[in-house]
Amino acid sequence: MRVHHLDCGPMRPLGGRFIDGRGSVLGRARMVCHCLLVETERGLVLVDSGFGSADADPAQTSLPAPFRMLMHPLLDPASTALAQVKALGHDPADVRHVVLTHLDLDHAGGLRDFPQAKVHVHAPELRAATEASDMRYRASQWAHGPDWATYEGASGQDWFGFEAVRDLDGLPEEILLVPLGGHTTGHVGVAVDTGSGWLLHAGDAFFSGGELARPPHCPPGLRAFQRVMAADDRARRHNQERLRELAARPEGIDVFAAHDPAALDRHAGKTA
């Protein structure tokens, strides 16, 4: 199993070191949308989809103006999952599955670029997204009618002390969901057994790698943003503590967040 690490959502929000811990507070910070492309015997699997080609087209983008002003997404067509799959020499039609940590607009934008793929999502998340009226979800990103595969809760099976959803429809047993509610109602992490160790794409369960340290630390802008955006802040903080324990385990599980540029840089050029 080969795993490619992609940035499918580069953003440059104002706030400098208040956001990414570097540079001037008057400069622009660096944020990413860390996605995975997993090569399996059952086709390609995309974990999160970042911004899609429609988002990068000013005439079609569904990204609301306040989000664009606040986060300053670069919206380069070459950074979309579609373009990067092609650049790796693959046919986009071979992306048979998309596994989502959640349906926020910066994670689900690429769904439209893979209309034939089965989309795996936690059922509470899909319900929350389809019933919501706030800015975080954009129904146009799934207006094409994806082939949804939804899962209620966890299966009760243990994964390093976490309940997990295994036996995902059509996917190999090496890929599973780990419920991590808090940021959104049905937020999950996606665990991948590469054969040489476990990866846990923790989505937006945390934003800075420093939050896994003891004592945890996070730039103040990101810390405030997480509180404001949390559907259940108590659950978010509880799951962050559990993730700190997981990252410290002797098994060496590689836990990373979607928007942490340091984690993406650490994986740059690696293929598990």
PDB file of C-alpha atoms in Angstrom:
ATOM      1  CA  MET A   1       0.000   0.000   0.000  1.00  0.00           C
ATOM      2  CA  ARG A   2       1.425   3.360  -1.066  1.00  0.00           C
ATOM      3  CA  VAL A   3       0.330   6.617   0.586  1.00  0.00           C
ATOM      4  CA  HIS A   4       0.929  10.025  -0.972  1.00  0.00           C
ATOM      5  CA  HIS A   5       0.637  13.196   1.131  1.00  0.00           C
ATOM      6  CA  LEU A   6      -0.953  16.116  -0.736  1.00  0.00           C
ATOM      7  CA  ASP A   7      -1.795  19.740   0.021  1.00  0.00           C
ATOM      8  CA  CYS A   8      -5.190  20.241  -1.603  1.00  0.00           C
ATOM      9  CA  GLY A   9      -6.038  23.523   0.070  1.00  0.00           C
ATOM     10  CA  PRO A  10      -3.191  26.018   0.588  1.00  0.00           C
ATOM     11  CA  MET A  11      -4.371  29.077   2.539  1.00  0.00           C
ATOM     12  CA  ARG A  12      -2.659  32.273   3.653  1.00  0.00           C
ATOM     13  CA  PRO A  13      -4.796  33.865   6.390  1.00  0.00           C
ATOM     14  CA  LEU A  14      -3.833  37.120   8.049  1.00  0.00           C
ATOM     15  CA  GLY A  15      -2.404  36.834  11.535  1.00  0.00           C
ATOM     16  CA  GLY A  16       1.147  35.627  10.988  1.00  0.00           C
ATOM     17  CA  ARG A  17       2.574  34.061  14.108  1.00  0.00           C
ATOM     18  CA  PHE A  18      -0.809  34.210  15.881  1.00  0.00           C
ATOM     19  CA  ILE A  19      -1.829  31.477  13.423  1.00  0.00           C
ATOM     20  CA  ASP A  20       1.278  29.496  12.493  1.00  0.00           C
ATOM     21  CA  GLY A  21       3.750  30.615  15.160  1.00  0.00           C
ATOM     22  CA  ARG A  22       6.117  32.230  12.673  1.00  0.00           C
ATOM     23  CA  GLY A  23       6.916  35.668  11.320  1.00  0.00           C
ATOM     24  CA  SER A  24       5.194  38.965  12.026  1.00  0.00           C
ATOM     25  CA  VAL A  25       1.652  39.234  13.321  1.00  0.00           C
ATOM     26  CA  LEU A  26       1.038  41.569  10.364  1.00  0.00           C
ATOM     27  CA  GLY A  27       2.048  38.981   7.769  1.00  0.00           C
ATOM     28  CA  ARG A  28       0.138  36.077   6.302  1.00  0.00           C
ATOM     29  CA  ALA A  29       0.249  32.695   7.970  1.00  0.00           C
ATOM     30  CA  ARG A  30       0.598  29.390   6.170  1.00  0.00           C
ATOM     31  CA  MET A  31      -2.115  26.760   6.402  1.00  0.00           C
ATOM     32  CA  VAL A  32      -2.622  23.616   4.325  1.00  0.00           C
ATOM     33  CA  CYS A  33      -5.304  21.010   3.720  1.00  0.00           C
ATOM     34  CA  HIS A  34      -3.415  17.752   4.157  1.00  0.00           C
ATOM     35  CA  CYS A  35      -5.045  14.976   2.121  1.00  0.00           C
ATOM     36  CA  LEU A  36      -3.929  11.416   1.452  1.00  0.00           C
ATOM     37  CA  LEU A  37      -3.989   9.458  -1.777  1.00  0.00           C
ATOM     38  CA  VAL A  38      -3.790   5.760  -0.952  1.00  0.00           C
ATOM     39  CA  GLU A  39      -2.990   3.197  -3.624  1.00  0.00           C
ATOM     40  CA  THR A  40      -4.754  -0.074  -2.814  1.00  0.00           C
ATOM     41  CA  GLU A  41      -5.546  -3.270  -4.682  1.00  0.00           C
ATOM     42  CA  ARG A  42      -9.141  -1.992  -4.896  1.00  0.00           C
ATOM     43  CA  GLY A  43      -8.246   1.278  -6.584  1.00  0.00           C
ATOM     44  CA  LEU A  44      -7.260   4.693  -5.325  1.00  0.00           C
ATOM     45  CA  VAL A  45      -8.616   6.041  -2.051  1.00  0.00           C
ATOM     46  CA  LEU A  46      -8.632   9.763  -1.295  1.00  0.00           C
ATOM     47  CA  VAL A  47      -8.738  10.820   2.364  1.00  0.00           C
ATOM     48  CA  ASP A  48     -10.356  14.277   2.449  1.00  0.00           C
ATOM     49  CA  SER A  49     -10.596  16.216  -0.794  1.00  0.00           C
ATOM     50  CA  GLY A  50      -9.649  19.834  -0.050  1.00  0.00           C
ATOM     51  CA  PHE A  51     -10.822  22.486  -2.474  1.00  0.00           C
ATOM     52  CA  GLY A  52     -12.084  21.267  -5.837  1.00  0.00           C
ATOM     53  CA  SER A  53     -11.650  22.564  -9.380  1.00  0.00           C
ATOM     54  CA  ALA A  54     -15.003  24.381  -9.173  1.00  0.00           C
ATOM     55  CA  ASP A  55     -13.820  26.177  -6.029  1.00  0.00           C
ATOM     56  CA  ALA A  56     -10.750  27.382  -7.926  1.00  0.00           C
ATOM     57  CA  ASP A  57     -12.907  28.880 -10.705  1.00  0.00           C
ATOM     58  CA  PRO A  58     -14.144  32.379  -9.754  1.00  0.00           C
ATOM     59  CA  ALA A  59     -17.199  31.868 -11.948  1.00  0.00           C
ATOM     60  CA  GLN A  60     -18.220  28.670 -10.142  1.00  0.00           C
ATOM     61  CA  THR A  61     -16.819  28.857  -6.618  1.00  0.00           C
ATOM     62  CA  SER A  62     -19.244  28.203  -3.800  1.00  0.00           C
ATOM     63  CA  LEU A  63     -16.811  29.487  -1.185  1.00  0.00           C
ATOM     64  CA  PRO A  64     -18.494  32.401   0.615  1.00  0.00           C
ATOM     65  CA  ALA A  65     -16.827  35.804   0.496  1.00  0.00           C
ATOM     66  CA  PRO A  66     -16.248  36.009   4.293  1.00  0.00           C
ATOM     67  CA  PHE A  67     -14.346  32.715   4.194  1.00  0.00           C
ATOM     68  CA  ARG A  68     -12.231  33.871   1.252  1.00  0.00           C
ATOM     69  CA  MET A  69     -11.442  37.173   2.970  1.00  0.00           C
ATOM     70  CA  LEU A  70     -10.567  35.526   6.290  1.00  0.00           C
ATOM     71  CA  MET A  71      -8.648  32.471   5.093  1.00  0.00           C
ATOM     72  CA  HIS A  72      -7.320  33.707   1.735  1.00  0.00           C
ATOM     73  CA  PRO A  73      -7.321  30.312  -0.031  1.00  0.00           C
ATOM     74  CA  LEU A  74      -4.896  30.344  -2.959  1.00  0.00           C
ATOM     75  CA  LEU A  75      -7.314  28.353  -5.158  1.00  0.00           C
ATOM     76  CA  ASP A  76      -4.676  27.219  -7.629  1.00  0.00           C
ATOM     77  CA  PRO A  77      -6.164  24.585  -9.984  1.00  0.00           C
ATOM     78  CA  ALA A  78      -2.834  22.722  -9.827  1.00  0.00           C
ATOM     79  CA  SER A  79      -3.291  22.177  -6.076  1.00  0.00           C
ATOM     80  CA  THR A  80      -6.618  20.352  -6.394  1.00  0.00           C
ATOM     81  CA  ALA A  81      -6.729  16.625  -5.732  1.00  0.00           C
ATOM     82  CA  LEU A  82      -7.882  16.134  -9.328  1.00  0.00           C
ATOM     83  CA  ALA A  83      -4.770  17.815 -10.747  1.00  0.00           C
ATOM     84  CA  GLN A  84      -2.427  16.063  -8.318  1.00  0.00           C
ATOM     85  CA  VAL A  85      -3.889  12.635  -9.051  1.00  0.00           C
ATOM     86  CA  LYS A  86      -3.207  13.293 -12.747  1.00  0.00           C
ATOM     87  CA  ALA A  87       0.297  14.598 -11.986  1.00  0.00           C
ATOM     88  CA  LEU A  88       1.077  11.311 -10.226  1.00  0.00           C
ATOM     89  CA  GLY A  89       0.197   9.500 -13.446  1.00  0.00           C
ATOM     90  CA  HIS A  90      -3.211   8.175 -12.403  1.00  0.00           C
ATOM     91  CA  ASP A  91      -6.580   8.318 -14.093  1.00  0.00           C
ATOM     92  CA  PRO A  92      -9.027  10.249 -11.861  1.00  0.00           C
ATOM     93  CA  ALA A  93     -11.610   7.566 -12.652  1.00  0.00           C
ATOM     94  CA  ASP A  94      -9.449   5.169 -10.628  1.00  0.00           C
ATOM     95  CA  VAL A  95     -10.298   7.114  -7.438  1.00  0.00           C
ATOM     96  CA  ARG A  96     -12.940   4.629  -6.323  1.00  0.00           C
ATOM     97  CA  HIS A  97     -13.380   5.908  -2.772  1.00  0.00           C
ATOM     98  CA  VAL A  98     -13.239   9.209  -0.888  1.00  0.00           C
ATOM     99  CA  VAL A  99     -13.092   8.961   2.912  1.00  0.00           C
ATOM    100  CA  LEU A 100     -13.951  12.207   4.713  1.00  0.00           C
ATOM    101  CA  THR A 101     -12.995  13.336   8.192  1.00  0.00           C
ATOM    102  CA  HIS A 102     -15.948  15.751   7.970  1.00  0.00           C
ATOM    103  CA  LEU A 103     -17.890  17.837   5.468  1.00  0.00           C
ATOM    104  CA  ASP A 104     -16.589  21.358   6.115  1.00  0.00           C
ATOM    105  CA  LEU A 105     -16.190  23.313   2.891  1.00  0.00           C
ATOM    106  CA  ASP A 106     -12.386  23.057   2.876  1.00  0.00           C
ATOM    107  CA  HIS A 107     -12.513  19.258   3.130  1.00  0.00           C
ATOM    108  CA  ALA A 108     -15.376  18.335   0.795  1.00  0.00           C
ATOM    109  CA  GLY A 109     -14.795  20.670  -2.151  1.00  0.00           C
ATOM    110  CA  GLY A 110     -13.104  18.023  -4.282  1.00  0.00           C
ATOM    111  CA  LEU A 111     -16.052  15.606  -4.195  1.00  0.00           C
ATOM    112  CA  ARG A 112     -17.418  17.020  -7.445  1.00  0.00           C
ATOM    113  CA  ASP A 113     -14.185  16.102  -9.225  1.00  0.00           C
ATOM    114  CA  PHE A 114     -14.699  12.384  -8.503  1.00  0.00           C
ATOM    115  CA  PRO A 115     -18.428  11.894  -9.167  1.00  0.00           C
ATOM    116  CA  GLN A 116     -18.207   8.102  -9.530  1.00  0.00           C
ATOM    117  CA  ALA A 117     -16.408   7.558  -6.221  1.00  0.00           C
ATOM    118  CA  LYS A 118     -18.108   6.074  -3.179  1.00  0.00           C
ATOM    119  CA  VAL A 119     -17.965   8.690  -0.408  1.00  0.00           C
ATOM    120  CA  HIS A 120     -17.525   7.367   3.133  1.00  0.00           C
ATOM    121  CA  VAL A 121     -18.729   9.625   5.938  1.00  0.00           C
ATOM    122  CA  HIS A 122     -19.928   9.289   9.514  1.00  0.00           C
ATOM    123  CA  ALA A 123     -23.743   9.336   9.419  1.00  0.00           C
ATOM    124  CA  PRO A 124     -24.101  12.002  12.158  1.00  0.00           C
ATOM    125  CA  GLU A 125     -21.879  14.280  10.070  1.00  0.00           C
ATOM    126  CA  LEU A 126     -23.952  13.874   6.918  1.00  0.00           C
ATOM    127  CA  ARG A 127     -27.136  14.593   8.857  1.00  0.00           C
ATOM    128  CA  ALA A 128     -25.621  17.696  10.439  1.00  0.00           C
ATOM    129  CA  ALA A 129     -24.355  18.961   7.083  1.00  0.00           C
ATOM    130  CA  THR A 130     -27.625  18.465   5.234  1.00  0.00           C
ATOM    131  CA  GLU A 131     -29.650  20.118   8.013  1.00  0.00           C
ATOM    132  CA  ALA A 132     -27.276  23.050   8.597  1.00  0.00           C
ATOM    133  CA  SER A 133     -27.669  26.583   7.312  1.00  0.00           C
ATOM    134  CA  ASP A 134     -24.325  28.032   8.415  1.00  0.00           C
ATOM    135  CA  MET A 135     -21.252  28.882   6.351  1.00  0.00           C
ATOM    136  CA  ARG A 136     -19.176  25.817   7.199  1.00  0.00           C
ATOM    137  CA  TYR A 137     -21.106  23.463   4.884  1.00  0.00           C
ATOM    138  CA  ARG A 138     -21.778  24.075   1.167  1.00  0.00           C
ATOM    139  CA  ALA A 139     -24.445  21.775  -0.253  1.00  0.00           C
ATOM    140  CA  SER A 140     -23.310  22.606  -3.800  1.00  0.00           C
ATOM    141  CA  GLN A 141     -20.162  20.550  -3.130  1.00  0.00           C
ATOM    142  CA  TRP A 142     -22.277  17.384  -3.062  1.00  0.00           C
ATOM    143  CA  ALA A 143     -25.181  18.499  -5.274  1.00  0.00           C
ATOM    144  CA  HIS A 144     -24.107  15.910  -7.877  1.00  0.00           C
ATOM    145  CA  GLY A 145     -25.514  13.209  -5.581  1.00  0.00           C
ATOM    146  CA  PRO A 146     -22.527  11.182  -4.356  1.00  0.00           C
ATOM    147  CA  ASP A 147     -22.725   7.456  -3.724  1.00  0.00           C
ATOM    148  CA  TRP A 148     -22.719   7.861   0.056  1.00  0.00           C
ATOM    149  CA  ALA A 149     -21.600   5.096   2.404  1.00  0.00           C
ATOM    150  CA  THR A 150     -22.611   6.119   5.917  1.00  0.00           C
ATOM    151  CA  TYR A 151     -21.831   4.590   9.277  1.00  0.00           C
ATOM    152  CA  GLU A 152     -23.734   5.020  12.526  1.00  0.00           C
ATOM    153  CA  GLY A 153     -21.508   5.500  15.545  1.00  0.00           C
ATOM    154  CA  ALA A 154     -18.602   3.154  16.130  1.00  0.00           C
ATOM    155  CA  SER A 155     -18.577  -0.605  15.727  1.00  0.00           C
ATOM    156  CA  GLY A 156     -17.342  -1.079  19.292  1.00  0.00           C
ATOM    157  CA  GLN A 157     -14.082  -2.573  18.073  1.00  0.00           C
ATOM    158  CA  ASP A 158     -10.975  -1.308  19.819  1.00  0.00           C
ATOM    159  CA  TRP A 159      -8.193   0.524  18.031  1.00  0.00           C
ATOM    160  CA  PHE A 160      -5.462   1.497  20.521  1.00  0.00           C
ATOM    161  CA  GLY A 161      -8.094   2.469  23.091  1.00  0.00           C
ATOM    162  CA  PHE A 162     -10.428   4.194  20.621  1.00  0.00           C
ATOM    163  CA  GLU A 163     -13.660   2.786  19.306  1.00  0.00           C
ATOM    164  CA  ALA A 164     -13.421   2.342  15.547  1.00  0.00           C
ATOM    165  CA  VAL A 165     -15.594   1.782  12.515  1.00  0.00           C
ATOM    166  CA  ARG A 166     -14.160  -1.134  10.574  1.00  0.00           C
ATOM    167  CA  ASP A 167     -15.305  -3.031   7.458  1.00  0.00           C
ATOM    168  CA  LEU A 168     -15.873   0.098   5.388  1.00  0.00           C
ATOM    169  CA  ASP A 169     -17.922  -0.725   2.314  1.00  0.00           C
ATOM    170  CA  GLY A 170     -15.562  -1.796  -0.477  1.00  0.00           C
ATOM    171  CA  LEU A 171     -12.393  -0.721   1.324  1.00  0.00           C
ATOM    172  CA  PRO A 172      -9.524  -2.872   2.588  1.00  0.00           C
ATOM    173  CA  GLU A 173      -9.401  -3.638   6.297  1.00  0.00           C
ATOM    174  CA  GLU A 174      -6.308  -1.450   6.642  1.00  0.00           C
ATOM    175  CA  ILE A 175      -8.487   1.694   6.477  1.00  0.00           C
ATOM    176  CA  LEU A 176     -10.905   2.557   9.280  1.00  0.00           C
ATOM    177  CA  LEU A 177     -12.763   5.460  10.887  1.00  0.00           C
ATOM    178  CA  VAL A 178     -12.043   6.703  14.400  1.00  0.00           C
ATOM    179  CA  PRO A 179     -14.866   8.893  15.794  1.00  0.00           C
ATOM    180  CA  LEU A 180     -13.426  12.180  17.146  1.00  0.00           C
ATOM    181  CA  GLY A 181     -16.468  14.388  17.613  1.00  0.00           C
ATOM    182  CA  GLY A 182     -16.136  17.968  18.751  1.00  0.00           C
ATOM    183  CA  HIS A 183     -15.024  20.137  15.855  1.00  0.00           C
ATOM    184  CA  THR A 184     -18.186  18.988  14.089  1.00  0.00           C
ATOM    185  CA  THR A 185     -20.921  16.649  15.234  1.00  0.00           C
ATOM    186  CA  GLY A 186     -19.780  13.638  13.243  1.00  0.00           C
ATOM    187  CA  HIS A 187     -16.066  14.391  12.899  1.00  0.00           C
ATOM    188  CA  VAL A 188     -13.781  11.354  12.553  1.00  0.00           C
ATOM    189  CA  GLY A 189     -10.142  10.547  12.102  1.00  0.00           C
ATOM    190  CA  VAL A 190      -9.080   8.173   9.336  1.00  0.00           C
ATOM    191  CA  ALA A 191      -6.541   5.489  10.289  1.00  0.00           C
ATOM    192  CA  VAL A 192      -4.413   3.765   7.643  1.00  0.00           C
ATOM    193  CA  ASP A 193      -2.186   0.753   8.249  1.00  0.00           C
ATOM    194  CA  THR A 194       0.616   1.265   5.733  1.00  0.00           C
ATOM    195  CA  GLY A 195       2.261  -2.061   6.505  1.00  0.00           C
ATOM    196  CA  SER A 196       5.149  -0.284   8.182  1.00  0.00           C
ATOM    197  CA  GLY A 197       3.076   1.581  10.773  1.00  0.00           C
ATOM    198  CA  TRP A 198      -0.196   3.361  11.407  1.00  0.00           C
ATOM    199  CA  LEU A 199      -1.120   6.823  10.174  1.00  0.00           C
ATOM    200  CA  LEU A 200      -3.986   8.711  11.805  1.00  0.00           C
ATOM    201  CA  HIS A 201      -5.302  11.610   9.777  1.00  0.00           C
ATOM    202  CA  ALA A 202      -7.018  13.430  12.632  1.00  0.00           C
ATOM    203  CA  GLY A 203      -8.723  16.028  10.444  1.00  0.00           C
ATOM    204  CA  ASP A 204      -9.563  19.107  12.502  1.00  0.00           C
ATOM    205  CA  ALA A 205      -9.525  17.361  15.888  1.00  0.00           C
ATOM    206  CA  PHE A 206      -6.545  19.670  16.512  1.00  0.00           C
ATOM    207  CA  PHE A 207      -4.783  22.286  14.390  1.00  0.00           C
ATOM    208  CA  SER A 208      -1.190  22.560  15.588  1.00  0.00           C
ATOM    209  CA  GLY A 209       1.295  19.776  16.183  1.00  0.00           C
ATOM    210  CA  GLY A 210       2.171  21.472  19.479  1.00  0.00           C
ATOM    211  CA  GLU A 211      -1.211  20.388  20.817  1.00  0.00           C
ATOM    212  CA  LEU A 212       0.110  16.820  21.023  1.00  0.00           C
ATOM    213  CA  ALA A 213       2.996  17.887  23.275  1.00  0.00           C
ATOM    214  CA  ARG A 214       3.047  17.941  27.064  1.00  0.00           C
ATOM    215  CA  PRO A 215       2.320  20.591  28.050  1.00  0.00           C
ATOM    216  CA  PRO A 216       0.304  21.302  24.904  1.00  0.00           C
ATOM    217  CA  HIS A 217       0.795  24.610  23.120  1.00  0.00           C
ATOM    218  CA  CYS A 218      -0.933  26.291  20.194  1.00  0.00           C
ATOM    219  CA  PRO A 219      -0.720  29.749  18.577  1.00  0.00           C
ATOM    220  CA  PRO A 220      -3.419  31.943  20.150  1.00  0.00           C
ATOM    221  CA  GLY A 221      -5.269  32.612  16.907  1.00  0.00           C
ATOM    222  CA  LEU A 222      -5.704  28.917  16.212  1.00  0.00           C
ATOM    223  CA  ARG A 223      -6.679  28.236  19.810  1.00  0.00           C
ATOM    224  CA  ALA A 224      -9.458  30.827  19.616  1.00  0.00           C
ATOM    225  CA  PHE A 225     -10.576  29.641  16.177  1.00  0.00           C
ATOM    226  CA  GLN A 226     -10.992  26.075  17.409  1.00  0.00           C
ATOM    227  CA  ARG A 227     -13.178  27.165  20.306  1.00  0.00           C
ATOM    228  CA  VAL A 228     -15.377  29.311  18.081  1.00  0.00           C
ATOM    229  CA  MET A 229     -15.821  26.616  15.421  1.00  0.00           C
ATOM    230  CA  ALA A 230     -16.390  23.668  17.761  1.00  0.00           C
ATOM    231  CA  ALA A 231     -19.806  22.044  17.675  1.00  0.00           C
ATOM    232  CA  ASP A 232     -18.999  20.586  21.116  1.00  0.00           C
ATOM    233  CA  ASP A 233     -15.928  22.170  22.685  1.00  0.00           C
ATOM    234  CA  ARG A 234     -15.906  19.853  25.692  1.00  0.00           C
ATOM    235  CA  ALA A 235     -15.787  16.798  23.410  1.00  0.00           C
ATOM    236  CA  ARG A 236     -13.094  18.462  21.277  1.00  0.00           C
ATOM    237  CA  ARG A 237     -10.859  19.060  24.286  1.00  0.00           C
ATOM    238  CA  HIS A 238     -11.487  15.546  25.610  1.00  0.00           C
ATOM    239  CA  ASN A 239     -10.479  13.997  22.293  1.00  0.00           C
ATOM    240  CA  GLN A 240      -7.359  16.141  22.096  1.00  0.00           C
ATOM    241  CA  GLU A 241      -6.239  14.704  25.439  1.00  0.00           C
ATOM    242  CA  ARG A 242      -6.870  11.187  24.134  1.00  0.00           C
ATOM    243  CA  LEU A 243      -4.862  11.971  20.999  1.00  0.00           C
ATOM    244  CA  ARG A 244      -1.950  13.176  23.127  1.00  0.00           C
ATOM    245  CA  GLU A 245      -1.978   9.810  24.871  1.00  0.00           C
ATOM    246  CA  LEU A 246      -2.162   8.015  21.525  1.00  0.00           C
ATOM    247  CA  ALA A 247       0.763   9.963  20.050  1.00  0.00           C
ATOM    248  CA  ALA A 248       2.891   9.069  23.096  1.00  0.00           C
ATOM    249  CA  ARG A 249       2.299   5.318  22.789  1.00  0.00           C
ATOM    250  CA  PRO A 250       5.393   3.171  22.151  1.00  0.00           C
ATOM    251  CA  GLU A 251       3.875   1.840  18.905  1.00  0.00           C
ATOM    252  CA  GLY A 252       4.823   5.153  17.282  1.00  0.00           C
ATOM    253  CA  ILE A 253       1.485   5.947  15.651  1.00  0.00           C
ATOM    254  CA  ASP A 254       1.861   8.917  13.299  1.00  0.00           C
ATOM    255  CA  VAL A 255      -0.912  11.354  14.287  1.00  0.00           C
ATOM    256  CA  PHE A 256      -1.296  14.550  12.257  1.00  0.00           C
ATOM    257  CA  ALA A 257      -3.878  17.269  11.657  1.00  0.00           C
ATOM    258  CA  ALA A 258      -5.297  18.511   8.380  1.00  0.00           C
ATOM    259  CA  HIS A 259      -4.130  22.124   8.564  1.00  0.00           C
ATOM    260  CA  ASP A 260      -0.694  21.800  10.162  1.00  0.00           C
ATOM    261  CA  PRO A 261       1.980  22.736   7.573  1.00  0.00           C
ATOM    262  CA  ALA A 262       4.761  21.258   9.716  1.00  0.00           C
ATOM    263  CA  ALA A 263       3.152  17.819   9.532  1.00  0.00           C
ATOM    264  CA  LEU A 264       2.780  18.048   5.762  1.00  0.00           C
ATOM    265  CA  ASP A 265       6.395  19.180   5.406  1.00  0.00           C
ATOM    266  CA  ARG A 266       7.501  16.235   7.546  1.00  0.00           C
ATOM    267  CA  HIS A 267       5.841  13.860   5.086  1.00  0.00           C
ATOM    268  CA  ALA A 268       6.867  15.724   1.917  1.00  0.00           C
ATOM    269  CA  GLY A 269       8.370  13.395  -0.639  1.00  0.00           C
ATOM    270  CA  LYS A 270       7.628  10.299   1.418  1.00  0.00           C
ATOM    271  CA  THR A 271       5.577   7.433   0.079  1.00  0.00           C
ATOM    272  CA  ALA A 272       4.589   4.916   2.744  1.00  0.00           C
TER     273      ALA A 272
END
